[in-house]
Coordinates of C-alpha atoms in Angstrom, one line a residue:
X1 CA 1.0 22.9 -6.4
X2 CA -0.8 22.0 -9.5
X3 CA -2.6 18.6 -9.9
X4 CA -3.2 16.2 -12.5
X5 CA -5.6 13.0 -12.1
X6 CA -5.1 9.7 -14.0
X7 CA -7.2 6.7 -14.1
X8 CA -5.5 3.7 -12.7
X9 CA -5.6 1.3 -15.0
X10 CA -3.4 3.9 -17.3
X11 CA -0.9 4.1 -14.8
X12 CA 2.0 1.1 -13.4
X13 CA 0.7 -1.3 -10.7
X14 CA -2.6 -2.0 -10.3
X15 CA -4.1 -5.8 -9.8
X16 CA -6.8 -7.1 -12.2
X17 CA -8.0 -7.8 -8.7
X18 CA -8.1 -4.1 -7.1
X19 CA -9.2 -2.6 -10.4
X20 CA -12.5 -4.9 -10.4
X21 CA -13.7 -4.3 -7.0
X22 CA -13.5 0.3 -7.8
X23 CA -15.0 -1.0 -11.5
X24 CA -18.2 -2.8 -9.0
X25 CA -17.7 -6.0 -10.8
X26 CA -20.9 -7.8 -9.9
X27 CA -18.6 -11.2 -9.0
X28 CA -16.7 -9.7 -6.3
X29 CA -20.1 -8.1 -4.3
X30 CA -20.0 -11.4 -1.8
X31 CA -16.4 -10.7 -0.7
X32 CA -16.9 -7.2 1.0
X33 CA -19.6 -4.7 2.3
X34 CA -21.0 -1.9 1.8
X35 CA -19.4 0.2 -1.8
X36 CA -16.2 2.8 -1.2
X37 CA -18.5 5.6 -1.5
X38 CA -20.8 8.1 0.1
X39 CA -23.6 6.3 -0.3
X40 CA -21.7 3.0 1.0
X41 CA -20.6 5.1 3.9
X42 CA -24.3 5.8 4.7
X43 CA -25.1 2.8 4.9
X44 CA -22.5 1.4 7.2
X45 CA -23.0 4.4 9.1
X46 CA -27.2 3.2 9.5
X47 CA -26.2 -0.5 10.3
X48 CA -22.9 -0.1 12.1
X49 CA -22.8 -2.1 15.7
X50 CA -23.0 0.2 19.0
X51 CA -19.1 0.2 19.8
X52 CA -18.8 -1.1 23.8
X53 CA -15.6 0.1 24.5
X54 CA -15.1 3.8 24.1
X55 CA -14.3 4.3 27.4
X56 CA -11.2 1.9 27.5
X57 CA -9.9 3.0 23.9
X58 CA -10.1 7.0 25.1
X59 CA -8.0 5.7 28.2
X60 CA -5.8 3.7 26.4
X61 CA -4.6 6.2 24.0
X62 CA -4.1 9.0 26.4
X63 CA -1.9 6.5 28.4
X64 CA -0.2 5.5 25.3
X65 CA 0.3 9.4 24.3
X66 CA 1.4 10.7 27.6
X67 CA 3.3 13.9 27.7
X68 CA 2.6 14.5 23.9
X69 CA -0.1 15.7 24.3
X70 CA 0.5 18.7 26.2
X71 CA 0.6 20.5 22.5
X72 CA -2.0 18.7 20.2
X73 CA -4.8 19.9 21.2
X74 CA -6.9 18.4 17.9
X75 CA -5.1 15.0 18.6
X76 CA -7.2 15.7 22.4
X77 CA -10.1 16.5 20.7
X78 CA -10.1 13.7 18.5
X79 CA -9.6 11.5 21.5
X80 CA -12.0 12.7 23.4
X81 CA -14.7 13.0 20.7
X82 CA -14.1 8.6 20.2
X83 CA -16.3 9.1 23.5
X84 CA -18.9 9.9 21.5
X85 CA -21.8 7.3 20.3
X86 CA -22.0 9.5 17.0
X87 CA -17.5 9.1 16.4
X88 CA -16.4 6.6 13.9
X89 CA -12.9 5.5 13.2
X90 CA -10.8 6.1 9.7
X91 CA -8.2 3.8 9.7
X92 CA -5.0 2.6 8.2
X93 CA -2.3 1.1 9.1
X94 CA 1.7 0.0 8.6
X95 CA 4.5 -1.4 9.5
X96 CA 7.0 0.5 11.6
X97 CA 9.8 1.9 8.7
X98 CA 12.3 3.9 10.4
X99 CA 12.0 7.4 9.8
X100 CA 8.3 6.2 8.0
X101 CA 10.0 4.2 5.0
X102 CA 8.7 4.5 1.8
X103 CA 6.4 7.9 0.5
X104 CA 3.3 5.4 0.3
X105 CA 3.3 5.4 4.5
X106 CA 3.0 9.3 4.4
X107 CA 0.0 9.1 1.4
X108 CA -1.9 6.0 3.4
X109 CA -2.1 8.4 6.4
X110 CA -2.7 11.6 4.4
X111 CA -5.7 9.9 2.3
X112 CA -6.9 9.1 6.1
X113 CA -7.1 12.3 7.6
X114 CA -8.5 13.9 3.9
X115 CA -11.4 11.0 4.6
X116 CA -12.3 11.4 7.4
X117 CA -12.6 15.3 6.7
X118 CA -14.7 14.7 3.5
X119 CA -16.6 12.4 5.3
X120 CA -17.4 15.6 7.7
X121 CA -18.7 17.5 5.2
X122 CA -21.1 14.6 4.0
X123 CA -22.6 13.3 7.4
X124 CA -22.7 16.5 9.6
X125 CA -23.6 14.9 12.3
X126 CA -21.4 12.5 12.9
X127 CA -17.4 13.0 13.6
X128 CA -14.5 11.0 11.9
X129 CA -11.3 10.4 13.6
X130 CA -8.3 9.6 11.5
X131 CA -5.9 6.7 12.8
X132 CA -3.2 5.1 11.8
X133 CA -2.5 1.8 13.3
X134 CA 0.9 1.3 14.2
X135 CA 1.8 -2.6 13.2
X136 CA 4.2 -3.1 16.6
X137 CA 3.6 -6.6 16.4
X138 CA 5.5 -7.5 13.0
X139 CA 8.7 -9.4 13.3
X140 CA 9.6 -8.9 9.9
X141 CA 12.4 -6.4 10.5
X142 CA 14.4 -6.7 7.5
X143 CA 11.5 -5.1 6.2
X144 CA 11.9 -2.0 8.0
X145 CA 15.2 -1.5 8.7
X146 CA 16.1 0.7 6.0
X147 CA 14.7 3.8 3.9
X148 CA 16.6 5.1 0.9
X149 CA 16.9 9.6 0.6
X150 CA 18.3 11.5 -2.4
X151 CA 19.1 8.0 -3.6
X152 CA 21.2 6.8 -1.0
X153 CA 20.5 3.7 1.5
X154 CA 20.2 3.9 4.8
X155 CA 19.9 0.4 7.0
X156 CA 19.9 0.3 10.5
X157 CA 22.4 -2.7 11.3
X158 CA 20.3 -4.4 14.1
X159 CA 19.5 -7.9 14.4
X160 CA 15.3 -8.0 15.2
X161 CA 14.3 -9.9 17.5
X162 CA 10.3 -10.2 18.8
X163 CA 8.2 -7.5 18.1
X164 CA 9.8 -5.2 16.2
X165 CA 7.8 -2.6 18.6
X166 CA 9.5 -3.1 21.2
X167 CA 12.8 -3.2 20.0
X168 CA 15.1 -0.4 21.7
X169 CA 16.2 2.5 19.7
X170 CA 19.2 3.3 21.8
X171 CA 21.6 1.6 18.9
X172 CA 20.3 4.0 16.6
X173 CA 22.4 6.4 16.6
X174 CA 24.8 6.3 13.9
X175 CA 21.9 5.7 11.0
X176 CA 20.1 8.8 12.5
X177 CA 23.2 10.5 12.1
X178 CA 23.4 9.1 8.5
X179 CA 19.6 10.2 7.3
X180 CA 20.2 13.6 9.1
X181 CA 23.6 14.3 7.5
X182 CA 21.4 14.3 4.2
X183 CA 19.3 16.9 4.9
X184 CA 22.0 20.1 4.3
X185 CA 21.9 23.3 5.5
X186 CA 18.1 25.1 6.0
X187 CA 15.5 26.6 8.6
X188 CA 13.0 23.3 7.2
X189 CA 16.3 20.6 7.4
X190 CA 17.0 21.8 11.3
X191 CA 13.3 21.5 12.3
X192 CA 13.3 18.0 10.6
X193 CA 16.5 17.3 12.8
X194 CA 14.7 18.0 15.6
X195 CA 12.0 15.9 14.7
X196 CA 14.2 12.9 14.2
X197 CA 16.4 13.3 16.9
X198 CA 13.4 14.0 19.5
X199 CA 12.2 10.7 18.3
X200 CA 15.0 7.9 17.6
X201 CA 18.1 9.5 19.6
X202 CA 15.8 8.9 23.1
X203 CA 16.6 5.4 23.7
X204 CA 12.7 4.9 23.5
X205 CA 10.8 1.4 22.2
X206 CA 10.9 1.7 18.2
X207 CA 6.9 1.4 18.7
X208 CA 7.1 5.1 21.1
X209 CA 10.0 6.4 18.8
X210 CA 7.3 6.0 15.4
X211 CA 4.5 7.4 17.2
X212 CA 6.5 10.2 18.5
X213 CA 8.1 10.9 14.9
X214 CA 4.6 10.7 13.1
X215 CA 2.6 12.6 16.0
X216 CA 5.1 15.4 15.2
X217 CA 4.6 15.6 11.3
X218 CA 0.3 15.1 11.3
X219 CA -0.7 16.4 15.2
X220 CA -2.4 19.6 13.9
X221 CA -4.6 17.7 11.7
X222 CA -5.7 15.2 14.4
X223 CA -4.0 11.8 13.5
X224 CA -4.6 9.0 16.0
X225 CA -2.0 6.5 16.5
X226 CA -2.4 3.4 18.4
X227 CA -0.5 0.5 19.6
X228 CA -2.5 -2.4 19.8
X229 CA 0.2 -4.6 21.5
X230 CA -1.1 -4.0 24.9
X231 CA -2.9 -6.2 27.6
X232 CA -5.9 -4.3 28.2
X233 CA -6.8 -4.1 24.3
X234 CA -5.7 -7.5 23.8
X235 CA -8.4 -8.8 26.7
X236 CA -10.7 -7.9 24.4
X237 CA -9.9 -9.7 21.5
X238 CA -9.1 -13.2 23.9
X239 CA -12.7 -14.8 23.1
X240 CA -11.8 -14.8 19.7
X241 CA -8.3 -15.8 20.6
X242 CA -9.8 -18.4 22.4
X243 CA -12.0 -20.0 19.6
X244 CA -10.3 -19.5 17.3
X245 CA -6.8 -21.5 17.8
X246 CA -8.7 -24.2 19.7
X247 CA -11.7 -24.5 16.6
X248 CA -9.4 -23.3 14.2
X249 CA -12.6 -21.2 12.3
X250 CA -10.8 -19.0 10.4
X251 CA -8.5 -21.6 8.3
X252 CA -11.7 -23.1 7.4
X253 CA -13.5 -19.8 6.4
X254 CA -10.7 -17.8 4.8
X255 CA -9.6 -21.1 2.8
X256 CA -13.5 -21.2 1.0
X257 CA -13.0 -18.0 0.6
X258 CA -10.0 -17.8 -1.1
X259 CA -10.4 -20.7 -3.0
X260 CA -14.4 -18.8 -4.5
X261 CA -12.1 -15.7 -5.1
X262 CA -9.4 -18.0 -7.1
X263 CA -12.1 -20.0 -9.0
X264 CA -13.2 -16.5 -10.8
X265 CA -9.7 -15.8 -11.7
X266 CA -8.5 -13.7 -9.2
X267 CA -5.0 -13.7 -7.3
X268 CA -5.0 -14.1 -3.7
X269 CA -2.3 -12.5 -1.0
X270 CA -2.5 -14.6 2.3
X271 CA -2.9 -18.0 3.0
X272 CA -4.6 -18.9 6.3
X273 CA -3.4 -21.3 9.2
X274 CA -4.7 -23.8 10.9
X275 CA -3.8 -21.7 14.0
X276 CA -3.3 -18.0 12.9
X277 CA -1.7 -16.9 16.2
X278 CA 2.2 -16.2 17.3
X279 CA 3.2 -16.7 21.1
X280 CA 4.5 -13.4 22.2
X281 CA 7.4 -12.1 24.7
X282 CA 10.4 -9.8 24.4
X283 CA 12.4 -12.6 23.2
X284 CA 10.5 -14.0 20.8
X285 CA 7.2 -14.0 18.7
X286 CA 6.8 -18.0 17.1
X287 CA 3.7 -19.4 15.9
X288 CA 1.7 -21.9 17.8
X289 CA 0.9 -25.0 16.1
X290 CA -1.2 -28.4 17.2
X291 CA 0.9 -31.6 17.3
X292 CA -0.1 -35.1 17.0
X293 CA -0.5 -35.4 20.8
X294 CA -3.0 -33.1 21.4
X295 CA -0.9 -30.2 22.6
X296 CA -0.4 -27.2 21.2
X297 CA 3.4 -26.1 20.7
X298 CA 5.1 -23.0 20.1
X299 CA 7.7 -23.3 17.8
X300 CA 11.5 -23.6 18.2
X301 CA 10.7 -22.6 22.3
X302 CA 9.9 -25.9 23.8
X303 CA 7.0 -24.6 25.0
X304 CA 3.8 -26.7 25.3
X305 CA 0.3 -26.6 26.4
X306 CA -2.7 -28.6 26.6
X307 CA -5.9 -27.4 26.0
X308 CA -6.8 -26.1 29.2
X309 CA -4.0 -24.6 29.9
X310 CA -4.1 -22.5 26.9
X311 CA -7.3 -21.3 27.8
X312 CA -5.8 -20.3 31.3
X313 CA -2.6 -18.5 29.4
X314 CA -5.2 -16.6 27.1
X315 CA -7.4 -15.4 30.0
X316 CA -4.4 -14.6 32.4
X317 CA -1.7 -13.5 29.5
X318 CA -3.8 -12.5 26.3
X319 CA -1.1 -10.3 25.9
X320 CA 1.1 -13.1 24.4
X321 CA -1.1 -14.1 22.0
X322 CA -0.3 -11.9 18.7
X323 CA -2.5 -12.3 15.6
X324 CA -1.0 -12.8 12.1
X325 CA -1.6 -11.1 8.8
X326 CA -5.3 -12.5 8.2
X327 CA -6.6 -12.2 12.1
X328 CA -5.3 -8.6 12.9
X329 CA -8.1 -7.0 10.4
X330 CA -10.7 -8.7 13.0
X331 CA -8.5 -7.6 16.3
X332 CA -8.6 -3.6 14.4
X333 CA -12.3 -3.9 14.4
X334 CA -12.8 -4.8 17.8
X335 CA -10.9 -2.2 19.4
X336 CA -12.1 0.1 17.2
X337 CA -15.0 1.6 16.1
X338 CA -14.2 1.9 12.9
X339 CA -16.0 2.5 9.4
X340 CA -13.3 1.8 6.8
X341 CA -9.9 0.5 6.2
X342 CA -7.3 2.3 3.8
X343 CA -5.0 0.4 2.2
X344 CA -2.5 -0.4 -0.4
X345 CA -3.9 -2.7 -3.7
X346 CA -2.2 -5.9 -1.9
X347 CA -3.8 -5.2 1.7
X348 CA -6.7 -4.9 -0.4
X349 CA -7.0 -8.0 -1.9
X350 CA -6.4 -9.8 1.5
X351 CA -9.2 -7.9 3.0
X352 CA -11.3 -9.4 0.0
X353 CA -10.4 -12.8 1.7
X354 CA -11.8 -12.0 4.9
X355 CA -15.0 -11.1 5.0
X356 CA -16.5 -14.6 5.9
X357 CA -14.8 -14.9 8.4
X358 CA -15.8 -11.4 9.7
X359 CA -19.5 -12.6 9.5
X360 CA -19.2 -16.1 10.8
X361 CA -17.8 -13.7 14.6
X362 CA -20.4 -11.2 13.7
X363 CA -18.1 -8.0 13.7
X364 CA -18.4 -5.5 10.8
X365 CA -16.8 -5.5 8.1
X366 CA -15.3 -2.2 7.0
X367 CA -15.1 -0.4 3.8
X368 CA -12.2 -0.5 2.0
X369 CA -10.6 2.3 0.5
X370 CA -7.3 2.0 -1.8
X371 CA -5.0 4.5 -0.1
X372 CA -4.2 7.7 -2.9
X373 CA -1.2 6.8 -4.9
X374 CA 0.7 10.2 -6.2
X375 CA 3.5 11.0 -8.5
X376 CA 5.2 14.1 -7.1
X377 CA 7.8 16.6 -9.1
X378 CA 8.4 20.3 -9.9
X379 CA 7.7 22.9 -12.7
X380 CA 11.6 22.2 -14.4
X381 CA 10.4 18.5 -14.7
X382 CA 6.7 19.1 -15.7
X383 CA 8.0 21.5 -18.2
X384 CA 10.5 19.1 -19.7
X385 CA 7.6 16.5 -20.1
X386 CA 5.8 19.0 -22.1
X387 CA 8.5 20.1 -24.3
X388 CA 9.5 16.7 -25.1
X389 CA 5.5 16.6 -26.2
X390 CA 4.7 14.3 -23.4
X391 CA 1.8 14.1 -21.3
X392 CA 1.2 13.0 -17.7
X393 CA -0.2 10.0 -18.7
X394 CA 2.0 8.4 -21.6
X395 CA 5.1 8.8 -19.2
X396 CA 3.8 5.5 -17.4
X397 CA 4.5 3.7 -20.8
X398 CA 7.6 1.9 -21.2
X399 CA 10.4 3.4 -21.8
X400 CA 11.0 1.7 -25.3
X401 CA 7.5 2.2 -26.2
X402 CA 7.6 6.5 -25.4
X403 CA 11.3 6.8 -27.5
X404 CA 9.3 4.9 -30.5
X405 CA 6.1 7.0 -30.5
X406 CA 8.0 10.1 -29.8
X407 CA 9.8 9.6 -33.3
X408 CA 6.4 8.4 -35.1
X409 CA 5.4 12.1 -33.9
X410 CA 8.3 14.3 -34.8
X411 CA 9.8 12.3 -38.2
X412 CA 8.7 14.0 -41.4
X413 CA 9.0 10.3 -43.1
X414 CA 6.7 7.6 -43.5
X415 CA 8.1 5.1 -41.1
X416 CA 5.7 2.9 -41.5
X417 CA 5.0 -0.3 -44.1
X418 CA 1.5 -0.9 -43.6
X419 CA 0.1 0.4 -47.2
X420 CA 3.0 -1.2 -48.9
X421 CA 2.0 -4.4 -47.3
X422 CA -1.8 -4.4 -47.9
X423 CA -0.4 -3.7 -51.8
X424 CA 1.7 -7.1 -51.4
X425 CA -1.3 -8.9 -49.8
X426 CA -2.9 -8.3 -52.5
X427 CA -0.5 -9.2 -55.4
X428 CA -0.1 -12.9 -52.8
X429 CA -4.0 -13.6 -53.4
X430 CA -3.4 -13.0 -56.9
X431 CA -0.9 -15.5 -56.9
X432 CA -2.4 -17.9 -54.7
X433 CA -5.3 -18.5 -56.7
X434 CA -3.0 -19.0 -59.6
X435 CA -1.4 -21.4 -58.1
X436 CA -3.8 -23.0 -57.0
X437 CA -5.3 -23.5 -60.6
X438 CA -2.4 -25.0 -61.6
X439 CA -1.5 -27.3 -58.5
X440 CA -3.9 -27.1 -55.7
X441 CA -1.2 -28.2 -53.2
X442 CA 1.0 -25.3 -53.7
X443 CA -0.6 -23.4 -51.4
X444 CA 1.4 -23.9 -48.6
X445 CA 4.2 -22.8 -50.4
X446 CA 2.3 -19.6 -51.1
X447 CA 1.8 -18.5 -47.7
X448 CA 5.3 -19.4 -46.3
X449 CA 6.7 -17.2 -49.3
X450 CA 4.4 -14.5 -48.0
X451 CA 5.2 -15.5 -44.1
X452 CA 8.9 -14.9 -44.7
X453 CA 8.8 -11.7 -47.0
X454 CA 6.3 -10.5 -44.0
X455 CA 9.2 -10.7 -41.6
X456 CA 11.5 -9.5 -43.9
X457 CA 9.8 -6.2 -43.7
X458 CA 8.9 -5.8 -40.5
X459 CA 12.6 -5.7 -39.9
X460 CA 13.0 -3.3 -42.4
X461 CA 10.1 -1.2 -40.8
X462 CA 12.1 -1.4 -37.1
X463 CA 15.4 -0.6 -39.4
X464 CA 13.9 2.2 -40.3
X465 CA 12.6 3.7 -36.9
X466 CA 16.0 3.0 -35.8
X467 CA 17.6 5.0 -38.0
X468 CA 15.0 7.9 -37.5
X469 CA 15.8 7.6 -33.6
X470 CA 19.4 8.6 -34.9
X471 CA 18.0 12.0 -35.9
X472 CA 16.4 12.6 -32.6
X473 CA 18.9 11.5 -30.1
X474 CA 18.9 14.3 -27.8
X475 CA 15.2 14.3 -27.4
X476 CA 15.7 10.7 -26.8
X477 CA 18.1 10.9 -24.1
X478 CA 16.0 13.6 -22.3
X479 CA 13.0 11.1 -22.4
X480 CA 15.2 8.1 -20.7
X481 CA 16.4 11.2 -17.9
X482 CA 12.5 12.0 -17.1
X483 CA 11.8 8.2 -16.7
X484 CA 15.0 7.8 -14.3
X485 CA 13.9 10.9 -12.5
X486 CA 10.3 10.1 -12.2
X487 CA 10.5 6.6 -11.7
X488 CA 13.5 5.3 -10.0
X489 CA 14.9 1.9 -10.4
X490 CA 12.0 1.7 -13.2
X491 CA 9.2 2.0 -10.9
X492 CA 6.5 4.2 -9.1
X493 CA 8.5 6.7 -7.1
X494 CA 6.6 6.1 -3.6
X495 CA 7.7 3.0 -3.5
X496 CA 11.4 4.0 -3.1
X497 CA 11.3 7.7 -2.2
X498 CA 11.6 9.1 1.5
X499 CA 9.4 12.0 2.6
X500 CA 12.2 14.1 3.5
X501 CA 13.5 14.7 -0.1
X502 CA 10.3 16.6 -0.7
X503 CA 10.0 17.7 3.2
X504 CA 12.9 19.7 3.0
X505 CA 11.7 21.2 -0.1
X506 CA 8.6 22.4 0.5
X507 CA 8.2 22.4 4.4
X508 CA 4.9 21.8 6.2
X509 CA 3.1 23.0 3.2
X510 CA 4.0 19.5 1.7
X511 CA 1.6 18.0 3.7
X512 CA -1.0 20.7 3.1
X513 CA -1.2 20.1 -0.8
X514 CA -1.0 16.5 -0.6
X515 CA -4.4 16.7 2.0
X516 CA -5.5 19.6 -0.6
X517 CA -5.1 17.5 -3.4
X518 CA -5.7 13.7 -2.6
X519 CA -9.7 13.0 -3.1
X520 CA -10.0 9.2 -1.7
X521 CA -12.9 8.4 -3.0
X522 CA -12.2 9.6 -6.8
X523 CA -10.0 6.4 -7.2
X524 CA -7.2 8.3 -9.4
X525 CA -3.5 8.5 -9.3
X526 CA -2.2 11.8 -8.6
X527 CA 0.2 13.8 -10.4
X528 CA 1.1 17.0 -8.8
X529 CA 3.8 19.5 -9.6

C-alpha cells in the first residue's frame, strides 16, 4: 500500500484539547507526565517505579490464555518477558464490540504493536510488550451489540445484564451466520469464517470469545490480551478500593483537576462521583452510594453495608467491586508495568482529568498516546481523487466547499465580483463625502444603500457559481459519490466500517500494512491506498 500523511488539524474530528496536548501547549503541562516522544519515554523508563507483581501477572495471563498458547510462541514469549524487570507494557483498551466493531478497534491494537516495536529500536536494553485491555466489566451492552459490514448493520438481539464480559455467547448463532454470510466465497473468507466460529459459536463468555477472536488475528505479533475481572488481580486493587470508597478521595482530586481544565477553556469528558465503584455480580452491576444514615447502598438491589461490613466485603471479595471510567485507569496501572496508554481523542481528554488522582495515590501516570487514525481505500478510488483535481488532504473539506472550489478552478469565466465591488466601494466613498457636505445626517442612509447593494452583489455571485455548476454537473456528482465512499454517513470510515471489509480484500497483509505504515509518535492522519 501507498501512504499519505495529513496533519490532524486538517482532518475531521480532533478536539481543541487533543490538538493542544499534541502541540505541547504550556497551559496543559500540569495535567500529564512526560511528553509523547522518544525523549519522554526515556524519562518515563528512568523514573518508573519497580513493578512488584510480575510473577502474579505472568501466572494470571497463562491461566487466562490456557490452550491458546499452544500455537502462539510470540505471545508465550511476551508473557515470559513480563517476568523481567527490564520489560514494560504498552497498553490500549476497548469494549468487547462483537466481531471487533468499528475499524478503530483494530487501529488501537496496531498502534500498540507498532509503538512497542519502535521503542525496542530506540531502547534495545528494554523490552516492550503490546497489551489489549478488554473492558470486560463494562455494562453498556447497547454500545457493543452490533457491527456494520458492507453497509449492513448486524445486531446481537440479546438483553444485556451485568458485565458484558460475563455474558454467554450461546445465543449468537444467528448473528454469526449473518456476519459470515457477508464474506462471499474465497479462501480468506473461509479462513475468517473459521476464526469467527471458533470464537463466537462455542458458548464461551463474551470475554473469552473476544480474546479468542482477537488472538487469532494478532497472535503472531505477540499481542497480550488481559481480562482484569479476576479475584487475584482485584486483590491488588483492594486497598485503594477501600480507601477511595470510604474517603471519597478520587472525587475531590478529579473534580478539582476538571475545574482547572475548564477554567483554561478546555472541555472535559467525564465527571467523578463521590463513589466511583459499582457492585458487581453475574446478575447485575450497580452503583454504590452513601446514604444519609451512613450506610452504603447498592442501588436497585436492596443491599446495604455499614463501613465495617464494606471493609470486610472488599477484603473477602474484591472481585465484586468494579471501577468506573475514572478509576479503571488507576487499576490498569497497578496491575501492569505500563509506560503508555493508547486511546482515542476523547479518552486522552479524560485521562488529562486524572493525573492528580494518580499523584495522591503515588501511582505512575503513563504517557498518553492518541491512537493512529486512518482512511483506507484502493488505487481506483485514489485515481478518481486525482482525476477530479483533488488531494487526500482536500477531501476532508465539506462537500459543498469541495464543489465550489472545483468549479472555481475549472471555470473559464471569472465568477468573483470582488474587483467590481472594490470599484463600487470607491464610488460609495465619494457619494458619502458628497452627502456629508450637503447634510451630515444622510451618512446612515448612504451606508444602508451600500449594504443593500453588497447583499445584492453577493447573491448575484452565488447565482453565477450556481449557473457554472450546471456546466460541471457530471464531475460534481462524482465528487459527491467519492465523499460518500470515503466518509460513510458523513463521518470517518474508521467509526463505521468493520475490519472484515478490508481484511477480505487484503488478507493478513492488511494488518501487516497497517503496522508498516502507522507511525505512533508522528501524530498524523494516515491515508492508505
